[in-house]
């Protein structure tokens, strides 16, 4: 990362490769990156050449200085020069269930992973926002052969919605809360952590026992988090795309100087949650996405286990359809277990 | 404007008011302004409350720190606190001609102008991107009572397309060209200035006479400029919205430290072009949008006159329908003529 005060400089010299560049989310990300002078070289991949040409025209005609734009419909070509890779490639079939989306999007994720593996220049980081984002991230990781730190999927919106819900239901400011995490799967089975939260230093149980909030408040908060994505679709008439573009861009940008600290989904393998890709407390820094140790109550572990089932089900469907190899065949570095990340504690305040 | 190196600070303390906030262009502008920390207070106006709520959810859930978001469908309410105003309000009737768009959009522009006039806190600057942007800008100016420097409409895309066309047709770099202007009306009658251009110091006529380009190259360049907007619509499937959002944001941002120097449309009154709103060479600085003196050949003046006819026709339709008062009734400050801005020269190199 270069000196950010030099207006002519860029954040990185590496190319920024965007898959799904012409979609609403992808093109939003592209303009954010141009406006912020992320990279002097954009490589935009899509399935429809005229739409890529139209997007390129808009970029060139916005008057950004010194940004070269390459467009391609060829996956290998897009990956050849290496760099930062933003993955928002998605088949627009109108299908809705996670399983249908998986079967639509896993083949192109596998193709992209294989293109990353054979690219002569290294891919530095992959940020995935294509749904189902946990398994699409896993598919990119397995086929690319990149390190687990280098490939991560967005789930931060599930946590920012939790923060917003606490703020609005309880009237609590952001700086008065900590340990607010939504973990596990980025879908309706997401695990809204209850016992990690501290509000002005108090657990949710303690807040309830002291009359500062009610059990109904907790259900209302949880409901707003789990249904937050549906609410945006209902209100705007389409899925949220601007907030994930912004958060996804922060994940691309993240460095030792600007650590991204909302939970992200990445590879995980422990005796509790073997061979999966899910959200736990993480940070993203210059070296990539790293788990943070966290202790959980039995109640929160149970919520994580339910959420893990959703990921395991989709993972096994991907294996069954040949989009992923059997877990026993995954690389040696993916077989090491990291049980020490998940510490157990008893819920103290029930 | 505050110190841009303080990451917690904003570019201004004034609110940013966005009309048409939930549209593709408006919401793109909103996210650019949030990402760039333009203002700590967004006031978002639209005609559909649920869409405003959905956009607000996306902003709050993107995790921008310290940005307050107010949404309203009330025009007076939106203007009450003053600030920077971005105008992308547009009736989505599917109508296509400039006259139809004018009759759709002039009534709400008049309503907004009147709301600006009676707002207890002053509106600092108005940037208009709603089409037909010259007459909509004029309508906002006349009814608001703001100074001509404070209200301006986007036309920069017509000039950035000209720069791109010269670059691509002739293989000339940006730094080797000057005087590249598309002026007059922001529509198909736009005036692509031929004789103001210098390419490595040579006029277009001189380039042609020296065999560096052909008359056909000039027609090809002119064609790409005039049809650039249609090309984007054809390729992307919708009108350009990301490039005008970016350029419109630069017009909001423009200050003595970051002057915006592509031509913009603003009020103009001279014996050649009386009582109108059109693009001439301008700069936007901390005090607003100012004309730059420029000398023109007879040929370029003729192109400007043809373009002016398009604006005058629409202006007179707006007057006829009661959206604008008769020009004789416009304020005294709008009656002063500035003939000195347009100098005439003979084309030297024919």
XYZ file of N, CA and C in Angstrom, chain B residues 43-220:
534
model
N -29.664 14.218 3.732
C -31.115 14.389 3.679
C -31.562 13.849 2.325
N -32.285 12.740 2.365
C -32.614 12.025 1.134
C -34.087 12.213 0.813
N -34.354 12.751 -0.370
C -35.728 12.996 -0.808
C -36.080 12.051 -1.948
N -37.294 11.529 -1.907
C -37.796 10.686 -2.987
C -39.304 10.681 -2.914
N -39.927 10.048 -3.901
C -41.391 10.064 -3.927
C -41.978 8.813 -3.274
N -41.135 7.851 -2.910
C -41.608 6.536 -2.469
C -40.924 6.200 -1.145
N -41.692 6.302 -0.055
C -41.091 6.157 1.274
C -40.425 4.792 1.507
N -41.046 3.673 1.116
C -40.356 2.391 1.346
C -38.985 2.322 0.668
N -38.880 2.850 -0.550
C -37.557 2.806 -1.203
C -36.541 3.661 -0.446
N -37.000 4.792 0.093
C -36.102 5.617 0.918
C -35.672 4.848 2.170
N -36.610 4.118 2.773
C -36.278 3.331 3.972
C -35.266 2.235 3.636
N -35.428 1.622 2.466
C -34.489 0.575 2.048
C -33.099 1.142 1.809
N -33.039 2.316 1.166
C -31.741 2.957 0.934
C -31.097 3.352 2.262
N -31.905 3.904 3.162
C -31.381 4.272 4.482
C -30.826 3.040 5.204
N -31.546 1.914 5.101
C -31.056 0.674 5.728
C -29.685 0.309 5.167
N -29.538 0.399 3.844
C -28.243 0.036 3.247
C -27.123 0.962 3.736
N -27.431 2.244 3.883
C -26.400 3.188 4.346
C -26.005 2.864 5.785
N -27.025 2.677 6.650
C -26.718 2.410 8.057
C -25.997 1.075 8.209
N -26.344 0.103 7.351
C -25.769 -1.237 7.485
C -24.434 -1.377 6.757
N -24.015 -0.333 6.050
C -22.676 -0.355 5.453
C -21.621 0.017 6.494
N -22.075 0.515 7.655
C -21.135 0.773 8.742
C -20.378 2.086 8.637
N -20.913 3.079 7.895
C -20.274 4.398 7.883
C -20.403 5.005 9.282
N -19.314 5.495 9.823
C -19.365 6.077 11.168
C -19.856 7.517 11.131
N -20.731 7.851 12.046
C -21.048 9.254 12.306
C -21.844 9.948 11.227
N -22.556 9.197 10.379
C -23.386 9.825 9.347
C -24.855 9.666 9.728
N -25.538 10.807 9.864
C -26.962 10.819 10.185
C -27.747 10.843 8.871
N -28.802 10.042 8.796
C -29.581 9.946 7.559
C -31.027 10.341 7.836
N -31.500 11.381 7.158
C -32.897 11.807 7.246
C -33.567 11.493 5.916
N -34.752 10.898 5.950
C -35.474 10.644 4.697
C -36.799 11.395 4.723
N -37.208 11.869 3.557
C -38.471 12.612 3.491
C -39.023 12.597 2.072
N -40.343 12.669 1.974
C -40.993 12.841 0.671
C -41.489 14.283 0.516
N -41.160 15.137 1.502
C -41.656 16.518 1.521
C -40.558 17.469 1.025
N -40.848 18.199 -0.035
C -39.836 19.044 -0.678
C -39.380 20.182 0.232
N -40.320 20.850 0.893
C -39.943 21.945 1.794
C -39.073 21.424 2.937
N -39.488 20.296 3.493
C -38.757 19.684 4.602
C -37.312 19.357 4.186
N -37.154 18.847 2.966
C -35.815 18.468 2.497
C -34.889 19.676 2.431
N -35.448 20.853 2.071
C -34.611 22.044 1.863
C -34.391 22.856 3.134
N -35.170 22.583 4.162
C -35.243 23.459 5.328
C -33.882 23.763 5.966
N -33.020 22.738 6.044
C -31.761 22.930 6.779
C -30.630 23.501 5.932
N -30.909 23.731 4.632
C -29.861 24.277 3.769
C -28.762 23.263 3.499
N -27.732 23.693 2.747
C -26.601 22.803 2.473
C -26.325 22.667 0.990
N -25.652 21.587 0.639
C -25.377 21.248 -0.759
C -26.565 20.456 -1.291
N -26.997 20.779 -2.500
C -28.181 20.101 -3.039
C -27.837 19.428 -4.367
N -28.055 18.122 -4.425
C -27.852 17.361 -5.669
C -29.225 17.017 -6.206
N -29.481 17.424 -7.446
C -30.828 17.303 -7.990
C -30.878 16.256 -9.099
N -31.378 15.059 -8.749
C -31.544 14.006 -9.765
C -32.995 13.527 -9.775
N -33.893 14.440 -9.374
C -35.321 14.118 -9.329
C -35.846 13.998 -10.761
N -36.581 12.943 -11.021
C -37.017 12.701 -12.391
C -38.253 11.822 -12.379
N -39.258 12.229 -13.129
C -40.456 11.399 -13.259
C -40.127 10.239 -14.192
N -40.412 9.018 -13.754
C -40.104 7.844 -14.581
C -41.334 7.483 -15.401
N -41.579 8.262 -16.438
C -42.785 8.034 -17.237
C -42.479 7.216 -18.475
N -41.195 6.963 -18.721
C -40.817 6.233 -19.926
C -40.818 7.115 -21.169
N -41.110 8.413 -20.991
C -41.140 9.297 -22.159
C -39.723 9.652 -22.586
N -39.568 9.979 -23.867
C -38.230 10.018 -24.435
C -37.787 11.369 -24.981
N -38.684 12.154 -25.569
C -38.204 13.386 -26.195
C -37.868 14.408 -25.109
N -37.011 15.384 -25.478
C -36.636 16.426 -24.516
C -37.873 17.208 -24.082
N -38.798 17.434 -25.018
C -39.990 18.198 -24.673
C -40.865 17.430 -23.681
N -41.030 16.128 -23.914
C -41.823 15.316 -22.976
C -41.159 15.284 -21.599
N -39.830 15.109 -21.593
C -39.122 15.083 -20.309
C -39.267 16.421 -19.592
N -39.202 17.510 -20.374
C -39.356 18.838 -19.781
C -40.716 18.976 -19.096
N -41.759 18.568 -19.806
C -43.100 18.741 -19.241
C -43.314 17.819 -18.039
N -42.624 16.674 -18.014
C -42.678 15.799 -16.836
C -41.940 16.407 -15.643
N -40.763 16.960 -15.903
C -39.853 17.282 -14.795
C -39.843 18.745 -14.367
N -40.364 19.648 -15.211
C -40.339 21.068 -14.834
C -41.210 21.374 -13.603
N -42.406 20.767 -13.466
C -43.230 21.125 -12.292
C -42.533 20.833 -10.959
N -41.855 19.686 -10.849
C -41.186 19.374 -9.582
C -39.919 20.218 -9.409
N -39.297 20.614 -10.529
C -38.135 21.517 -10.421
C -38.591 22.884 -9.909
N -39.739 23.350 -10.407
C -40.289 24.624 -9.922
C -40.609 24.526 -8.428
N -41.251 23.427 -8.045
C -41.584 23.212 -6.628
C -40.313 23.238 -5.771
N -39.256 22.605 -6.264
C -38.000 22.560 -5.503
C -37.357 23.944 -5.436
N -37.384 24.671 -6.563
C -36.836 26.029 -6.569
C -37.538 26.906 -5.535
N -38.863 26.809 -5.486
C -39.621 27.618 -4.522
C -39.306 27.198 -3.082
N -39.077 25.898 -2.872
C -38.720 25.422 -1.523
C -37.348 25.952 -1.113
N -36.424 26.034 -2.077
C -35.096 26.598 -1.786
C -35.252 28.070 -1.389
N -36.106 28.799 -2.139
C -36.286 30.231 -1.881
C -36.780 30.484 -0.460
N -37.700 29.647 0.017
C -38.268 29.938 1.336
C -37.576 29.199 2.484
N -36.553 28.385 2.179
C -35.862 27.652 3.250
C -35.191 28.642 4.203
N -35.347 28.429 5.506
C -34.761 29.371 6.462
C -33.230 29.310 6.501
N -32.650 28.198 6.076
C -31.188 28.093 6.011
C -30.770 28.025 4.552
N -29.647 28.665 4.234
C -29.345 28.859 2.822
C -28.812 27.603 2.155
N -29.259 27.426 0.922
C -28.707 26.390 0.053
C -27.425 26.971 -0.537
N -26.342 26.210 -0.393
C -25.023 26.705 -0.765
C -24.747 26.515 -2.254
N -25.196 25.390 -2.797
C -24.844 25.019 -4.173
C -25.859 23.995 -4.658
N -26.257 24.118 -5.932
C -27.175 23.147 -6.533
C -26.497 22.539 -7.757
N -26.364 21.215 -7.768
C -25.853 20.502 -8.943
C -27.012 19.702 -9.529
N -27.333 19.977 -10.796
C -28.494 19.353 -11.439
C -28.056 18.338 -12.491
N -28.644 17.141 -12.430
C -28.390 16.131 -13.470
C -29.689 15.648 -14.120
N -30.828 16.204 -13.707
C -32.109 15.767 -14.283
C -32.289 16.368 -15.671
N -32.740 15.559 -16.600
C -32.909 16.022 -17.978
C -34.305 16.574 -18.250
N -34.442 17.501 -19.198
C -33.367 18.160 -19.951
C -32.609 19.115 -19.028
N -31.351 18.798 -18.770
C -30.648 19.380 -17.622
C -30.446 20.889 -17.741
N -30.371 21.425 -18.976
C -30.209 22.879 -19.092
C -31.458 23.593 -18.569
N -32.623 23.177 -19.045
C -33.850 23.889 -18.660
C -34.261 23.545 -17.226
N -33.966 22.332 -16.775
C -34.271 22.009 -15.373
C -33.369 22.844 -14.457
N -32.104 23.006 -14.827
C -31.211 23.888 -14.061
C -31.730 25.317 -14.050
N -32.169 25.792 -15.216
C -32.718 27.154 -15.320
C -33.951 27.311 -14.424
N -34.816 26.309 -14.429
C -36.040 26.368 -13.618
C -35.695 26.427 -12.126
N -34.712 25.631 -11.715
C -34.272 25.673 -10.313
C -33.717 27.054 -9.971
N -32.925 27.618 -10.889
C -32.314 28.932 -10.640
C -33.374 30.026 -10.509
N -34.260 30.096 -11.504
C -35.234 31.196 -11.555
C -36.119 31.191 -10.307
N -36.605 30.006 -9.914
C -37.546 29.960 -8.795
C -36.861 30.037 -7.441
N -35.584 29.651 -7.383
C -34.886 29.664 -6.084
C -34.407 31.056 -5.710
N -34.127 31.893 -6.732
C -33.550 33.199 -6.427
C -32.080 33.136 -6.045
N -31.447 31.983 -6.200
C -30.010 31.883 -5.912
C -29.219 32.665 -6.963
N -27.932 32.883 -6.681
C -27.070 33.569 -7.641
C -26.736 32.617 -8.787
N -26.480 33.149 -9.994
C -26.165 32.282 -11.146
C -24.955 31.378 -10.904
N -24.035 31.808 -10.046
C -22.854 30.983 -9.752
C -23.203 29.727 -8.954
N -24.377 29.743 -8.296
C -24.685 28.666 -7.346
C -25.431 27.481 -7.947
N -25.958 27.643 -9.152
C -26.798 26.588 -9.740
C -26.191 26.165 -11.073
N -25.814 24.896 -11.196
C -25.210 24.457 -12.458
C -25.584 23.016 -12.767
N -25.588 22.730 -14.065
C -25.999 21.403 -14.539
C -24.831 20.695 -15.207
N -24.891 19.384 -15.172
C -23.812 18.577 -15.730
C -23.861 18.591 -17.260
N -22.709 18.762 -17.876
C -22.572 18.523 -19.311
C -21.184 17.969 -19.592
N -20.415 17.739 -18.521
C -19.017 17.323 -18.653
C -18.857 16.053 -19.476
N -19.856 15.157 -19.419
C -19.745 13.902 -20.170
C -19.586 14.145 -21.663
N -20.195 15.235 -22.163
C -20.061 15.525 -23.596
C -18.618 15.900 -23.935
N -17.923 16.494 -22.979
C -16.514 16.836 -23.196
C -15.592 15.641 -22.931
N -15.884 14.846 -21.888
C -15.012 13.673 -21.644
C -15.128 12.681 -22.804
N -16.318 12.624 -23.426
C -16.465 11.745 -24.606
C -15.649 12.272 -25.784
N -15.560 13.588 -25.890
C -14.764 14.206 -26.964
C -13.275 13.868 -26.752
N -12.827 14.000 -25.525
C -11.429 13.667 -25.204
C -11.143 12.201 -25.523
N -12.077 11.325 -25.102
C -11.889 9.894 -25.362
C -11.864 9.604 -26.863
N -12.756 10.273 -27.622
C -12.828 10.012 -29.068
C -11.533 10.436 -29.763
N -10.986 11.595 -29.389
C -9.708 12.029 -29.989
C -8.614 11.024 -29.652
N -8.610 10.596 -28.388
C -7.596 9.645 -27.941
C -7.668 8.348 -28.750
N -8.888 7.843 -28.939
C -9.023 6.530 -29.563
C -8.950 6.584 -31.088
N -9.472 7.651 -31.685
C -9.435 7.733 -33.153
C -8.035 8.123 -33.628
N -7.390 9.043 -32.894
C -6.093 9.554 -33.366
C -4.901 8.999 -32.586
N -5.169 8.272 -31.491
C -4.052 7.742 -30.701
C -3.264 8.834 -29.993
N -3.964 9.873 -29.561
C -3.322 11.026 -28.909
C -3.585 10.956 -27.401
N -2.575 11.205 -26.584
C -2.769 11.178 -25.131
C -3.417 12.473 -24.648
N -4.110 12.358 -23.514
C -4.817 13.484 -22.902
C -3.933 14.722 -22.748
N -2.682 14.506 -22.321
C -1.813 15.652 -22.025
C -1.339 16.361 -23.294
N -1.585 15.760 -24.459
C -1.184 16.392 -25.718
C -2.333 17.140 -26.388
N -3.466 17.282 -25.690
C -4.578 18.038 -26.281
C -5.034 19.144 -25.334
N -5.557 20.220 -25.923
C -6.126 21.302 -25.114
C -7.300 21.905 -25.872
N -8.106 22.678 -25.163
C -9.241 23.351 -25.802
C -10.309 22.398 -26.315
N -10.373 21.188 -25.743
C -11.367 20.203 -26.189
C -12.662 20.458 -25.417
N -13.646 21.035 -26.090
C -14.894 21.429 -25.434
C -16.099 20.982 -26.244
N -17.092 20.430 -25.557
C -18.423 20.307 -26.150
C -19.313 21.265 -25.377
N -19.932 22.205 -26.091
C -20.632 23.315 -25.431
C -22.099 23.363 -25.872
N -22.777 24.418 -25.435
C -24.168 24.616 -25.844
C -25.120 23.765 -25.031
N -25.956 23.008 -25.727
C -27.016 22.238 -25.071
C -26.550 20.819 -24.767
N -27.067 20.259 -23.659
C -26.741 18.876 -23.291
C -27.794 17.967 -23.929
N -27.737 17.884 -25.254
C -28.685 17.052 -26.005
C -28.073 16.784 -27.374
N -28.842 16.252 -28.292
C -28.284 15.871 -29.591
C -27.849 17.086 -30.422
N -28.253 18.294 -30.009
C -27.808 19.509 -30.708
C -26.531 20.086 -30.100
N -25.878 19.336 -29.239
C -24.648 19.824 -28.590
C -23.652 20.354 -29.629
N -22.845 21.338 -29.209
C -21.898 21.975 -30.132
C -20.485 21.453 -29.846
N -20.003 20.581 -30.730
C -18.656 20.020 -30.587
C -17.688 21.036 -31.192
N -16.976 21.759 -30.345
C -16.091 22.833 -30.822
C -14.942 22.236 -31.637
N -14.767 22.775 -32.839
C -13.699 22.258 -33.702
C -12.444 23.117 -33.619
N -12.621 24.426 -33.595
C -11.450 25.292 -33.778
C -10.771 25.703 -32.472
N -11.386 25.357 -31.337
C -10.712 25.625 -30.051
C -9.661 24.553 -29.746
N -9.768 23.408 -30.417
C -8.904 22.257 -30.091
C -7.477 22.480 -30.583
N -6.519 22.105 -29.749
C -5.126 22.027 -30.178
C -4.606 20.635 -29.840
N -4.047 19.978 -30.859
C -3.475 18.642 -30.673
C -1.978 18.775 -30.890
N -1.220 18.570 -29.849
C 0.224 18.867 -29.876
C 0.455 20.259 -30.472
N -0.382 21.201 -30.052
C -0.212 22.590 -30.471
C -0.841 22.951 -31.806
N -1.337 21.966 -32.554
C -1.895 22.235 -33.884
C -3.422 22.234 -33.835
N -4.027 23.094 -34.646
C -5.483 23.059 -34.794
C -5.870 21.813 -35.595
N -7.150 21.471 -35.558
C -7.620 20.321 -36.343
C -7.399 20.581 -37.832
N -7.669 21.822 -38.281
C -7.424 22.139 -39.701
C -5.962 21.910 -40.072
N -5.077 22.321 -39.181
C -3.646 22.162 -39.466
C -3.267 20.679 -39.472
N -3.830 19.919 -38.535
C -3.573 18.470 -38.523
C -4.015 17.841 -39.844
N -5.181 18.285 -40.347
C -5.686 17.722 -41.608
C -4.793 18.141 -42.775
N -4.427 19.437 -42.798
C -3.623 19.911 -43.938
C -2.234 19.274 -43.931
N -1.754 18.894 -42.742
C -0.437 18.245 -42.665
C -0.539 16.726 -42.790
N -1.760 16.224 -42.998
C -1.926 14.784 -43.198
C -1.879 13.969 -41.915
N -1.967 14.640 -40.748
C -1.931 13.913 -39.474
C -3.286 13.294 -39.144
N -4.335 13.809 -39.767
C -5.668 13.212 -39.645
C -6.443 13.604 -40.896
N -7.621 12.978 -41.058
C -8.421 13.276 -42.250
C -9.733 13.935 -41.824
N -10.416 14.498 -42.799
C -11.741 15.071 -42.530
C -12.682 13.964 -42.017
N -12.481 12.737 -42.523
C -13.313 11.610 -42.066
C -13.062 11.316 -40.581
N -11.802 11.448 -40.164
C -11.502 11.260 -38.730
C -12.316 12.244 -37.894
N -12.385 13.485 -38.366
C -13.142 14.501 -37.628
C -14.621 14.128 -37.538
N -15.190 13.646 -38.658
C -16.607 13.250 -38.604
C -16.802 12.067 -37.665
N -15.848 11.141 -37.685
C -15.943 9.980 -36.797
C -15.888 10.421 -35.328
